[in-house]
C-alpha cells in the first residue's frame, strides 16, 4: 500500500521524486521496455497475464455498437478484443501517454489485420474526450504509473456515459501472507534478473516491481474510485490477490 510522501513529491518506485519529474522518468521506463513489453509480460507472469486480461474482457461485457476506450493501452491486447466486440458500428480507441508504446500497439494491431482503431497519445489525468463519450473504459496495469491517480479516476469517470463502466486491472496485495513472501522474493530477485538478461534493463524492471508495492491495496483503490464519483464498485481478486480487477459505474 502506498505510503505518504513529502509535499510536492511523489513516488517513483520506492524513491521520492518531484511531481514534475515523475512523468518523464516513467516515460523513460516504458520507452526502454516497449519493444520487449509483451515478451517480458509472458516471462514475468508465466503467461498468466493473458488470463487476467481475458477476465477483464469478459467482465466488461462489451456489445456491438458500443464505444470503448482503453487507457494506457500500450501494445493493444485489450483494445484488439474490444474492436472485434463493438463491430463496424461501434468504436474502440487505444490511448497511451507514451509514443513508443502506441507505436508498438499500432504495429501489433496491423499484424493481426485490425485497422481503423484510433490511437490517441493522451495523459490519463487529462483525457482529451468530451464528457460522456464512452460506454466502457478500461485501464490495464497502467494506473500505478500515473502521478495523480485521483485525477485519472475523475477524468475517466467524466468520459463515461451515464450507466457506463470503468474497469481497472492492476497488481494488488496478495491475500495470503505465505504467498506474499514468495511473491516478494520473485519480484525483487527474479524480475530484475529477467530484465537484465532478456531486455538488458535491470533498472526498469526493478522500478516496475517497486511500483507494484507502492500502489494502493484493494480496499484503498475501491474507496478512491467511489470518491471519484463511481458507484457499485466491485473488487475481483485474481491469483490470490496478486492482481485485482475493480469495476465501477457512472450512474448519472
PDB file of C-alpha atoms in Angstrom:
ATOM      1  CA  UNK A   1       0.000   0.000   0.000  1.00  0.00           C
ATOM      2  CA  UNK A   2       1.243   3.464  -0.867  1.00  0.00           C
ATOM      3  CA  UNK A   3       2.826   5.499   1.896  1.00  0.00           C
ATOM      4  CA  UNK A   4       2.815   9.261   2.439  1.00  0.00           C
ATOM      5  CA  UNK A   5       5.246  11.478   0.612  1.00  0.00           C
ATOM      6  CA  UNK A   6       6.568  14.995   1.077  1.00  0.00           C
ATOM      7  CA  UNK A   7       4.523  17.913  -0.315  1.00  0.00           C
ATOM      8  CA  UNK A   8       5.407  18.476  -3.949  1.00  0.00           C
ATOM      9  CA  UNK A   9       6.888  14.988  -4.228  1.00  0.00           C
ATOM     10  CA  UNK A  10       5.535  11.651  -5.355  1.00  0.00           C
ATOM     11  CA  UNK A  11       6.714   8.046  -5.604  1.00  0.00           C
ATOM     12  CA  UNK A  12       8.829   6.654  -8.411  1.00  0.00           C
ATOM     13  CA  UNK A  13       9.056   3.107  -7.126  1.00  0.00           C
ATOM     14  CA  UNK A  14      10.492   3.432  -3.631  1.00  0.00           C
ATOM     15  CA  UNK A  15      12.179   6.728  -4.455  1.00  0.00           C
ATOM     16  CA  UNK A  16      10.542  10.095  -3.755  1.00  0.00           C
ATOM     17  CA  UNK A  17      10.876  12.499  -6.678  1.00  0.00           C
ATOM     18  CA  UNK A  18       9.419  15.930  -7.505  1.00  0.00           C
ATOM     19  CA  UNK A  19       5.938  15.613  -9.026  1.00  0.00           C
ATOM     20  CA  UNK A  20       7.027  17.293 -12.267  1.00  0.00           C
ATOM     21  CA  UNK A  21       9.847  14.759 -12.679  1.00  0.00           C
ATOM     22  CA  UNK A  22       7.873  11.521 -12.393  1.00  0.00           C
ATOM     23  CA  UNK A  23       6.171  11.693 -15.786  1.00  0.00           C
ATOM     24  CA  UNK A  24       9.495  11.948 -17.620  1.00  0.00           C
ATOM     25  CA  UNK A  25      11.024   9.111 -15.614  1.00  0.00           C
ATOM     26  CA  UNK A  26       8.053   6.800 -16.206  1.00  0.00           C
ATOM     27  CA  UNK A  27       8.221   7.701 -19.899  1.00  0.00           C
ATOM     28  CA  UNK A  28      11.859   6.652 -19.897  1.00  0.00           C
ATOM     29  CA  UNK A  29      10.984   3.264 -18.416  1.00  0.00           C
ATOM     30  CA  UNK A  30       8.303   2.471 -20.985  1.00  0.00           C
ATOM     31  CA  UNK A  31      10.291   3.815 -23.915  1.00  0.00           C
ATOM     32  CA  UNK A  32      13.033   1.434 -22.824  1.00  0.00           C
ATOM     33  CA  UNK A  33      10.813  -1.648 -22.440  1.00  0.00           C
ATOM     34  CA  UNK A  34       8.295  -1.060 -25.271  1.00  0.00           C
ATOM     35  CA  UNK A  35       9.740  -3.457 -27.844  1.00  0.00           C
ATOM     36  CA  UNK A  36      10.005  -6.346 -25.400  1.00  0.00           C
ATOM     37  CA  UNK A  37       6.984  -5.449 -23.261  1.00  0.00           C
ATOM     38  CA  UNK A  38       4.752  -8.395 -24.236  1.00  0.00           C
ATOM     39  CA  UNK A  39       7.622 -10.893 -24.132  1.00  0.00           C
ATOM     40  CA  UNK A  40       8.565  -9.728 -20.647  1.00  0.00           C
ATOM     41  CA  UNK A  41       4.942  -9.897 -19.506  1.00  0.00           C
ATOM     42  CA  UNK A  42       4.796 -13.516 -20.644  1.00  0.00           C
ATOM     43  CA  UNK A  43       8.041 -14.340 -18.836  1.00  0.00           C
ATOM     44  CA  UNK A  44       7.223 -12.430 -15.648  1.00  0.00           C
ATOM     45  CA  UNK A  45       3.711 -13.829 -15.244  1.00  0.00           C
ATOM     46  CA  UNK A  46       4.377 -17.255 -16.811  1.00  0.00           C
ATOM     47  CA  UNK A  47       1.705 -16.283 -19.342  1.00  0.00           C
ATOM     48  CA  UNK A  48      -0.978 -15.761 -16.697  1.00  0.00           C
ATOM     49  CA  UNK A  49      -1.389 -12.075 -17.648  1.00  0.00           C
ATOM     50  CA  UNK A  50      -3.345 -13.307 -20.676  1.00  0.00           C
ATOM     51  CA  UNK A  51      -5.889 -14.966 -18.389  1.00  0.00           C
ATOM     52  CA  UNK A  52      -6.159 -11.813 -16.262  1.00  0.00           C
ATOM     53  CA  UNK A  53      -6.869  -9.756 -19.377  1.00  0.00           C
ATOM     54  CA  UNK A  54      -9.368 -12.342 -20.617  1.00  0.00           C
ATOM     55  CA  UNK A  55     -11.229 -11.947 -17.316  1.00  0.00           C
ATOM     56  CA  UNK A  56     -11.386  -8.160 -17.867  1.00  0.00           C
ATOM     57  CA  UNK A  57     -12.642  -8.599 -21.425  1.00  0.00           C
ATOM     58  CA  UNK A  58     -15.399 -10.936 -20.254  1.00  0.00           C
ATOM     59  CA  UNK A  59     -16.314  -8.727 -17.279  1.00  0.00           C
ATOM     60  CA  UNK A  60     -16.500  -5.636 -19.496  1.00  0.00           C
ATOM     61  CA  UNK A  61     -19.299  -7.252 -21.465  1.00  0.00           C
ATOM     62  CA  UNK A  62     -18.745  -5.027 -24.484  1.00  0.00           C
ATOM     63  CA  UNK A  63     -21.557  -5.250 -27.038  1.00  0.00           C
ATOM     64  CA  UNK A  64     -21.817  -4.405 -30.751  1.00  0.00           C
ATOM     65  CA  UNK A  65     -22.183  -0.686 -31.389  1.00  0.00           C
ATOM     66  CA  UNK A  66     -20.654   0.445 -28.079  1.00  0.00           C
ATOM     67  CA  UNK A  67     -17.850   2.970 -27.672  1.00  0.00           C
ATOM     68  CA  UNK A  68     -14.846   1.734 -25.665  1.00  0.00           C
ATOM     69  CA  UNK A  69     -11.622   3.428 -24.545  1.00  0.00           C
ATOM     70  CA  UNK A  70      -8.541   1.559 -23.332  1.00  0.00           C
ATOM     71  CA  UNK A  71      -6.348   3.957 -21.319  1.00  0.00           C
ATOM     72  CA  UNK A  72      -2.607   3.268 -21.031  1.00  0.00           C
ATOM     73  CA  UNK A  73      -3.358   0.521 -23.529  1.00  0.00           C
ATOM     74  CA  UNK A  74       0.234   0.080 -24.653  1.00  0.00           C
ATOM     75  CA  UNK A  75       0.605  -2.793 -27.079  1.00  0.00           C
ATOM     76  CA  UNK A  76      -3.137  -3.077 -27.690  1.00  0.00           C
ATOM     77  CA  UNK A  77      -4.082  -6.543 -26.469  1.00  0.00           C
ATOM     78  CA  UNK A  78      -7.270  -5.337 -24.752  1.00  0.00           C
ATOM     79  CA  UNK A  79      -8.387  -2.920 -27.466  1.00  0.00           C
ATOM     80  CA  UNK A  80      -7.859  -5.640 -30.075  1.00  0.00           C
ATOM     81  CA  UNK A  81     -10.615  -7.712 -28.486  1.00  0.00           C
ATOM     82  CA  UNK A  82     -12.836  -4.692 -27.917  1.00  0.00           C
ATOM     83  CA  UNK A  83     -12.541  -3.677 -31.579  1.00  0.00           C
ATOM     84  CA  UNK A  84     -13.848  -7.091 -32.566  1.00  0.00           C
ATOM     85  CA  UNK A  85     -16.645  -6.929 -29.999  1.00  0.00           C
ATOM     86  CA  UNK A  86     -18.008  -3.490 -30.929  1.00  0.00           C
ATOM     87  CA  UNK A  87     -18.060  -4.294 -34.630  1.00  0.00           C
ATOM     88  CA  UNK A  88     -18.259  -1.819 -37.512  1.00  0.00           C
ATOM     89  CA  UNK A  89     -20.988   0.270 -35.866  1.00  0.00           C
ATOM     90  CA  UNK A  90     -19.021   0.760 -32.635  1.00  0.00           C
ATOM     91  CA  UNK A  91     -15.718   2.379 -31.717  1.00  0.00           C
ATOM     92  CA  UNK A  92     -12.670   1.122 -29.824  1.00  0.00           C
ATOM     93  CA  UNK A  93      -9.941   3.684 -29.040  1.00  0.00           C
ATOM     94  CA  UNK A  94      -6.395   2.976 -27.859  1.00  0.00           C
ATOM     95  CA  UNK A  95      -4.715   5.680 -25.767  1.00  0.00           C
ATOM     96  CA  UNK A  96      -1.352   5.847 -24.066  1.00  0.00           C
ATOM     97  CA  UNK A  97       0.885   8.671 -22.880  1.00  0.00           C
ATOM     98  CA  UNK A  98       3.947   7.019 -24.397  1.00  0.00           C
ATOM     99  CA  UNK A  99       4.562   7.321 -28.150  1.00  0.00           C
ATOM    100  CA  UNK A 100       6.789   4.222 -28.283  1.00  0.00           C
ATOM    101  CA  UNK A 101       4.126   2.072 -26.652  1.00  0.00           C
ATOM    102  CA  UNK A 102       1.481   3.423 -29.047  1.00  0.00           C
ATOM    103  CA  UNK A 103       3.774   2.597 -31.952  1.00  0.00           C
ATOM    104  CA  UNK A 104       4.062  -0.974 -30.735  1.00  0.00           C
ATOM    105  CA  UNK A 105       0.284  -1.089 -30.335  1.00  0.00           C
ATOM    106  CA  UNK A 106      -0.249   0.099 -33.916  1.00  0.00           C
ATOM    107  CA  UNK A 107       2.227  -2.448 -35.269  1.00  0.00           C
ATOM    108  CA  UNK A 108       0.662  -5.341 -33.380  1.00  0.00           C
ATOM    109  CA  UNK A 109      -2.888  -4.395 -34.381  1.00  0.00           C
ATOM    110  CA  UNK A 110      -1.869  -4.241 -38.044  1.00  0.00           C
ATOM    111  CA  UNK A 111      -0.039  -7.575 -37.728  1.00  0.00           C
ATOM    112  CA  UNK A 112      -3.387  -9.092 -36.700  1.00  0.00           C
ATOM    113  CA  UNK A 113      -5.291  -7.433 -39.515  1.00  0.00           C
ATOM    114  CA  UNK A 114      -7.075  -4.926 -37.300  1.00  0.00           C
ATOM    115  CA  UNK A 115      -7.397  -1.488 -38.887  1.00  0.00           C
ATOM    116  CA  UNK A 116      -9.408   1.594 -38.055  1.00  0.00           C
ATOM    117  CA  UNK A 117      -8.609   1.713 -34.328  1.00  0.00           C
ATOM    118  CA  UNK A 118      -7.879   5.363 -33.436  1.00  0.00           C
ATOM    119  CA  UNK A 119      -4.649   5.848 -31.478  1.00  0.00           C
ATOM    120  CA  UNK A 120      -4.534   8.829 -29.134  1.00  0.00           C
ATOM    121  CA  UNK A 121      -1.448   9.954 -27.215  1.00  0.00           C
ATOM    122  CA  UNK A 122      -3.054  11.172 -24.002  1.00  0.00           C
ATOM    123  CA  UNK A 123      -2.414  11.683 -20.305  1.00  0.00           C
ATOM    124  CA  UNK A 124      -4.811   9.621 -18.172  1.00  0.00           C
ATOM    125  CA  UNK A 125      -5.130  12.563 -15.780  1.00  0.00           C
ATOM    126  CA  UNK A 126      -6.471  14.850 -18.538  1.00  0.00           C
ATOM    127  CA  UNK A 127      -8.165  12.725 -21.176  1.00  0.00           C
ATOM    128  CA  UNK A 128      -8.985  14.782 -24.288  1.00  0.00           C
ATOM    129  CA  UNK A 129     -12.502  13.421 -24.813  1.00  0.00           C
ATOM    130  CA  UNK A 130     -15.882  15.049 -24.342  1.00  0.00           C
ATOM    131  CA  UNK A 131     -17.974  14.366 -21.258  1.00  0.00           C
ATOM    132  CA  UNK A 132     -19.891  11.112 -21.588  1.00  0.00           C
ATOM    133  CA  UNK A 133     -18.082   9.803 -24.671  1.00  0.00           C
ATOM    134  CA  UNK A 134     -17.768   6.099 -23.825  1.00  0.00           C
ATOM    135  CA  UNK A 135     -19.851   3.149 -22.672  1.00  0.00           C
ATOM    136  CA  UNK A 136     -16.815   1.395 -21.201  1.00  0.00           C
ATOM    137  CA  UNK A 137     -13.293   2.448 -20.209  1.00  0.00           C
ATOM    138  CA  UNK A 138     -10.503   0.087 -19.181  1.00  0.00           C
ATOM    139  CA  UNK A 139      -7.008   0.626 -17.826  1.00  0.00           C
ATOM    140  CA  UNK A 140      -4.792  -2.426 -17.518  1.00  0.00           C
ATOM    141  CA  UNK A 141      -1.573  -2.255 -15.488  1.00  0.00           C
ATOM    142  CA  UNK A 142      -1.373   1.482 -16.058  1.00  0.00           C
ATOM    143  CA  UNK A 143      -2.900   3.231 -13.059  1.00  0.00           C
ATOM    144  CA  UNK A 144       0.059   2.555 -10.782  1.00  0.00           C
ATOM    145  CA  UNK A 145       2.308   4.564 -13.122  1.00  0.00           C
ATOM    146  CA  UNK A 146       0.056   7.647 -13.068  1.00  0.00           C
ATOM    147  CA  UNK A 147       1.299  10.540 -10.934  1.00  0.00           C
ATOM    148  CA  UNK A 148      -2.131  11.682  -9.705  1.00  0.00           C
ATOM    149  CA  UNK A 149      -4.343   8.595  -9.557  1.00  0.00           C
ATOM    150  CA  UNK A 150      -7.317  10.525  -8.154  1.00  0.00           C
ATOM    151  CA  UNK A 151      -7.215  12.921 -11.116  1.00  0.00           C
ATOM    152  CA  UNK A 152      -7.027   9.993 -13.542  1.00  0.00           C
ATOM    153  CA  UNK A 153     -10.035   8.288 -11.943  1.00  0.00           C
ATOM    154  CA  UNK A 154     -12.041  11.525 -12.122  1.00  0.00           C
ATOM    155  CA  UNK A 155     -11.032  12.047 -15.751  1.00  0.00           C
ATOM    156  CA  UNK A 156     -12.048   8.522 -16.731  1.00  0.00           C
ATOM    157  CA  UNK A 157     -15.328   8.816 -14.853  1.00  0.00           C
ATOM    158  CA  UNK A 158     -16.114  12.089 -16.678  1.00  0.00           C
ATOM    159  CA  UNK A 159     -15.575  10.391 -20.045  1.00  0.00           C
ATOM    160  CA  UNK A 160     -18.141   7.687 -19.268  1.00  0.00           C
ATOM    161  CA  UNK A 161     -21.757   7.918 -20.332  1.00  0.00           C
ATOM    162  CA  UNK A 162     -24.329   7.596 -17.527  1.00  0.00           C
ATOM    163  CA  UNK A 163     -24.552   3.862 -16.929  1.00  0.00           C
ATOM    164  CA  UNK A 164     -21.056   3.337 -18.314  1.00  0.00           C
ATOM    165  CA  UNK A 165     -18.448   1.250 -16.532  1.00  0.00           C
ATOM    166  CA  UNK A 166     -14.771   1.622 -15.671  1.00  0.00           C
ATOM    167  CA  UNK A 167     -12.580  -1.449 -15.176  1.00  0.00           C
ATOM    168  CA  UNK A 168      -9.168  -1.161 -13.529  1.00  0.00           C
ATOM    169  CA  UNK A 169      -6.850  -4.179 -13.853  1.00  0.00           C
ATOM    170  CA  UNK A 170      -3.827  -3.771 -11.625  1.00  0.00           C
ATOM    171  CA  UNK A 171      -1.378  -5.580  -9.402  1.00  0.00           C
ATOM    172  CA  UNK A 172      -2.595  -5.551  -5.822  1.00  0.00           C
ATOM    173  CA  UNK A 173      -1.958  -7.030  -2.382  1.00  0.00           C
ATOM    174  CA  UNK A 174      -1.801 -10.840  -2.000  1.00  0.00           C
ATOM    175  CA  UNK A 175      -4.436 -12.125   0.412  1.00  0.00           C
ATOM    176  CA  UNK A 176      -2.177 -14.753   1.974  1.00  0.00           C
ATOM    177  CA  UNK A 177       0.981 -13.922   3.929  1.00  0.00           C
ATOM    178  CA  UNK A 178       2.844 -17.006   2.667  1.00  0.00           C
ATOM    179  CA  UNK A 179       2.016 -16.103  -0.945  1.00  0.00           C
ATOM    180  CA  UNK A 180       3.089 -12.542  -0.223  1.00  0.00           C
ATOM    181  CA  UNK A 181       6.549 -13.691   0.905  1.00  0.00           C
ATOM    182  CA  UNK A 182       7.070 -15.865  -2.171  1.00  0.00           C
ATOM    183  CA  UNK A 183       5.838 -13.021  -4.389  1.00  0.00           C
ATOM    184  CA  UNK A 184       8.290 -10.585  -2.801  1.00  0.00           C
ATOM    185  CA  UNK A 185      11.202 -12.934  -3.393  1.00  0.00           C
ATOM    186  CA  UNK A 186      10.171 -13.387  -7.001  1.00  0.00           C
ATOM    187  CA  UNK A 187       9.577  -9.674  -7.605  1.00  0.00           C
ATOM    188  CA  UNK A 188      12.816  -8.354  -6.177  1.00  0.00           C
ATOM    189  CA  UNK A 189      15.203 -11.114  -7.214  1.00  0.00           C
ATOM    190  CA  UNK A 190      13.840 -12.803 -10.330  1.00  0.00           C
ATOM    191  CA  UNK A 191      12.208  -9.860 -12.143  1.00  0.00           C
ATOM    192  CA  UNK A 192      15.278  -7.578 -12.192  1.00  0.00           C
ATOM    193  CA  UNK A 193      17.397 -10.551 -13.280  1.00  0.00           C
ATOM    194  CA  UNK A 194      14.968 -11.260 -16.148  1.00  0.00           C
ATOM    195  CA  UNK A 195      15.099  -7.586 -17.059  1.00  0.00           C
ATOM    196  CA  UNK A 196      18.878  -7.705 -17.249  1.00  0.00           C
ATOM    197  CA  UNK A 197      19.103 -10.972 -19.200  1.00  0.00           C
ATOM    198  CA  UNK A 198      16.189 -10.527 -21.632  1.00  0.00           C
ATOM    199  CA  UNK A 199      15.797  -6.767 -22.038  1.00  0.00           C
ATOM    200  CA  UNK A 200      19.243  -5.579 -20.896  1.00  0.00           C
ATOM    201  CA  UNK A 201      17.423  -3.262 -18.498  1.00  0.00           C
ATOM    202  CA  UNK A 202      17.510  -4.301 -14.854  1.00  0.00           C
ATOM    203  CA  UNK A 203      16.622  -0.839 -13.509  1.00  0.00           C
ATOM    204  CA  UNK A 204      13.311  -0.541 -15.363  1.00  0.00           C
ATOM    205  CA  UNK A 205      12.105  -3.900 -14.088  1.00  0.00           C
ATOM    206  CA  UNK A 206      13.198  -3.073 -10.565  1.00  0.00           C
ATOM    207  CA  UNK A 207      11.053   0.070 -10.844  1.00  0.00           C
ATOM    208  CA  UNK A 208       8.092  -1.996 -12.061  1.00  0.00           C
ATOM    209  CA  UNK A 209       8.409  -4.298  -9.027  1.00  0.00           C
ATOM    210  CA  UNK A 210       8.644  -1.331  -6.665  1.00  0.00           C
ATOM    211  CA  UNK A 211       5.737   0.492  -8.303  1.00  0.00           C
ATOM    212  CA  UNK A 212       3.513  -2.509  -7.607  1.00  0.00           C
ATOM    213  CA  UNK A 213       4.288  -2.288  -3.882  1.00  0.00           C
ATOM    214  CA  UNK A 214       3.517   1.445  -3.793  1.00  0.00           C
ATOM    215  CA  UNK A 215       0.132   1.026  -5.465  1.00  0.00           C
ATOM    216  CA  UNK A 216      -2.984   1.241  -3.255  1.00  0.00           C
ATOM    217  CA  UNK A 217      -4.367  -2.054  -1.975  1.00  0.00           C
ATOM    218  CA  UNK A 218      -7.811  -3.369  -2.918  1.00  0.00           C
ATOM    219  CA  UNK A 219      -9.820  -1.529  -0.260  1.00  0.00           C
ATOM    220  CA  UNK A 220      -7.982   1.759  -0.779  1.00  0.00           C
ATOM    221  CA  UNK A 221      -8.471   1.738  -4.544  1.00  0.00           C
ATOM    222  CA  UNK A 222     -12.162   0.879  -4.088  1.00  0.00           C
ATOM    223  CA  UNK A 223     -12.546   3.941  -1.850  1.00  0.00           C
ATOM    224  CA  UNK A 224     -10.647   6.126  -4.322  1.00  0.00           C
ATOM    225  CA  UNK A 225     -12.982   5.083  -7.125  1.00  0.00           C
ATOM    226  CA  UNK A 226     -16.009   5.866  -5.003  1.00  0.00           C
ATOM    227  CA  UNK A 227     -14.581   9.270  -4.095  1.00  0.00           C
ATOM    228  CA  UNK A 228     -14.060   9.912  -7.828  1.00  0.00           C
ATOM    229  CA  UNK A 229     -17.813   9.509  -8.339  1.00  0.00           C
ATOM    230  CA  UNK A 230     -18.061   5.844  -9.335  1.00  0.00           C
ATOM    231  CA  UNK A 231     -20.755   3.650  -7.786  1.00  0.00           C
ATOM    232  CA  UNK A 232     -21.383  -0.052  -7.229  1.00  0.00           C
ATOM    233  CA  UNK A 233     -17.615  -0.651  -7.127  1.00  0.00           C
ATOM    234  CA  UNK A 234     -16.816  -4.349  -7.008  1.00  0.00           C
ATOM    235  CA  UNK A 235     -13.421  -5.984  -6.452  1.00  0.00           C
ATOM    236  CA  UNK A 236     -12.404  -9.256  -8.069  1.00  0.00           C
ATOM    237  CA  UNK A 237      -9.215 -10.820  -6.722  1.00  0.00           C
ATOM    238  CA  UNK A 238      -7.243 -12.961  -9.174  1.00  0.00           C
ATOM    239  CA  UNK A 239      -4.365 -15.342  -8.421  1.00  0.00           C
ATOM    240  CA  UNK A 240      -4.708 -14.905  -4.672  1.00  0.00           C
ATOM    241  CA  UNK A 241      -4.895 -11.115  -4.839  1.00  0.00           C
ATOM    242  CA  UNK A 242      -1.629 -10.661  -6.741  1.00  0.00           C
ATOM    243  CA  UNK A 243      -3.885  -8.934  -9.255  1.00  0.00           C
ATOM    244  CA  UNK A 244      -7.297  -7.350  -8.740  1.00  0.00           C
ATOM    245  CA  UNK A 245      -9.973  -6.014 -11.064  1.00  0.00           C
ATOM    246  CA  UNK A 246     -12.061  -3.110  -9.807  1.00  0.00           C
ATOM    247  CA  UNK A 247     -15.276  -2.326 -11.680  1.00  0.00           C
ATOM    248  CA  UNK A 248     -17.360   0.769 -11.030  1.00  0.00           C
ATOM    249  CA  UNK A 249     -20.197   2.577 -12.783  1.00  0.00           C
ATOM    250  CA  UNK A 250     -21.088   6.162 -13.548  1.00  0.00           C
ATOM    251  CA  UNK A 251     -24.751   6.324 -12.576  1.00  0.00           C
ATOM    252  CA  UNK A 252     -25.511   9.904 -13.661  1.00  0.00           C
TER     253      UNK A 252
END
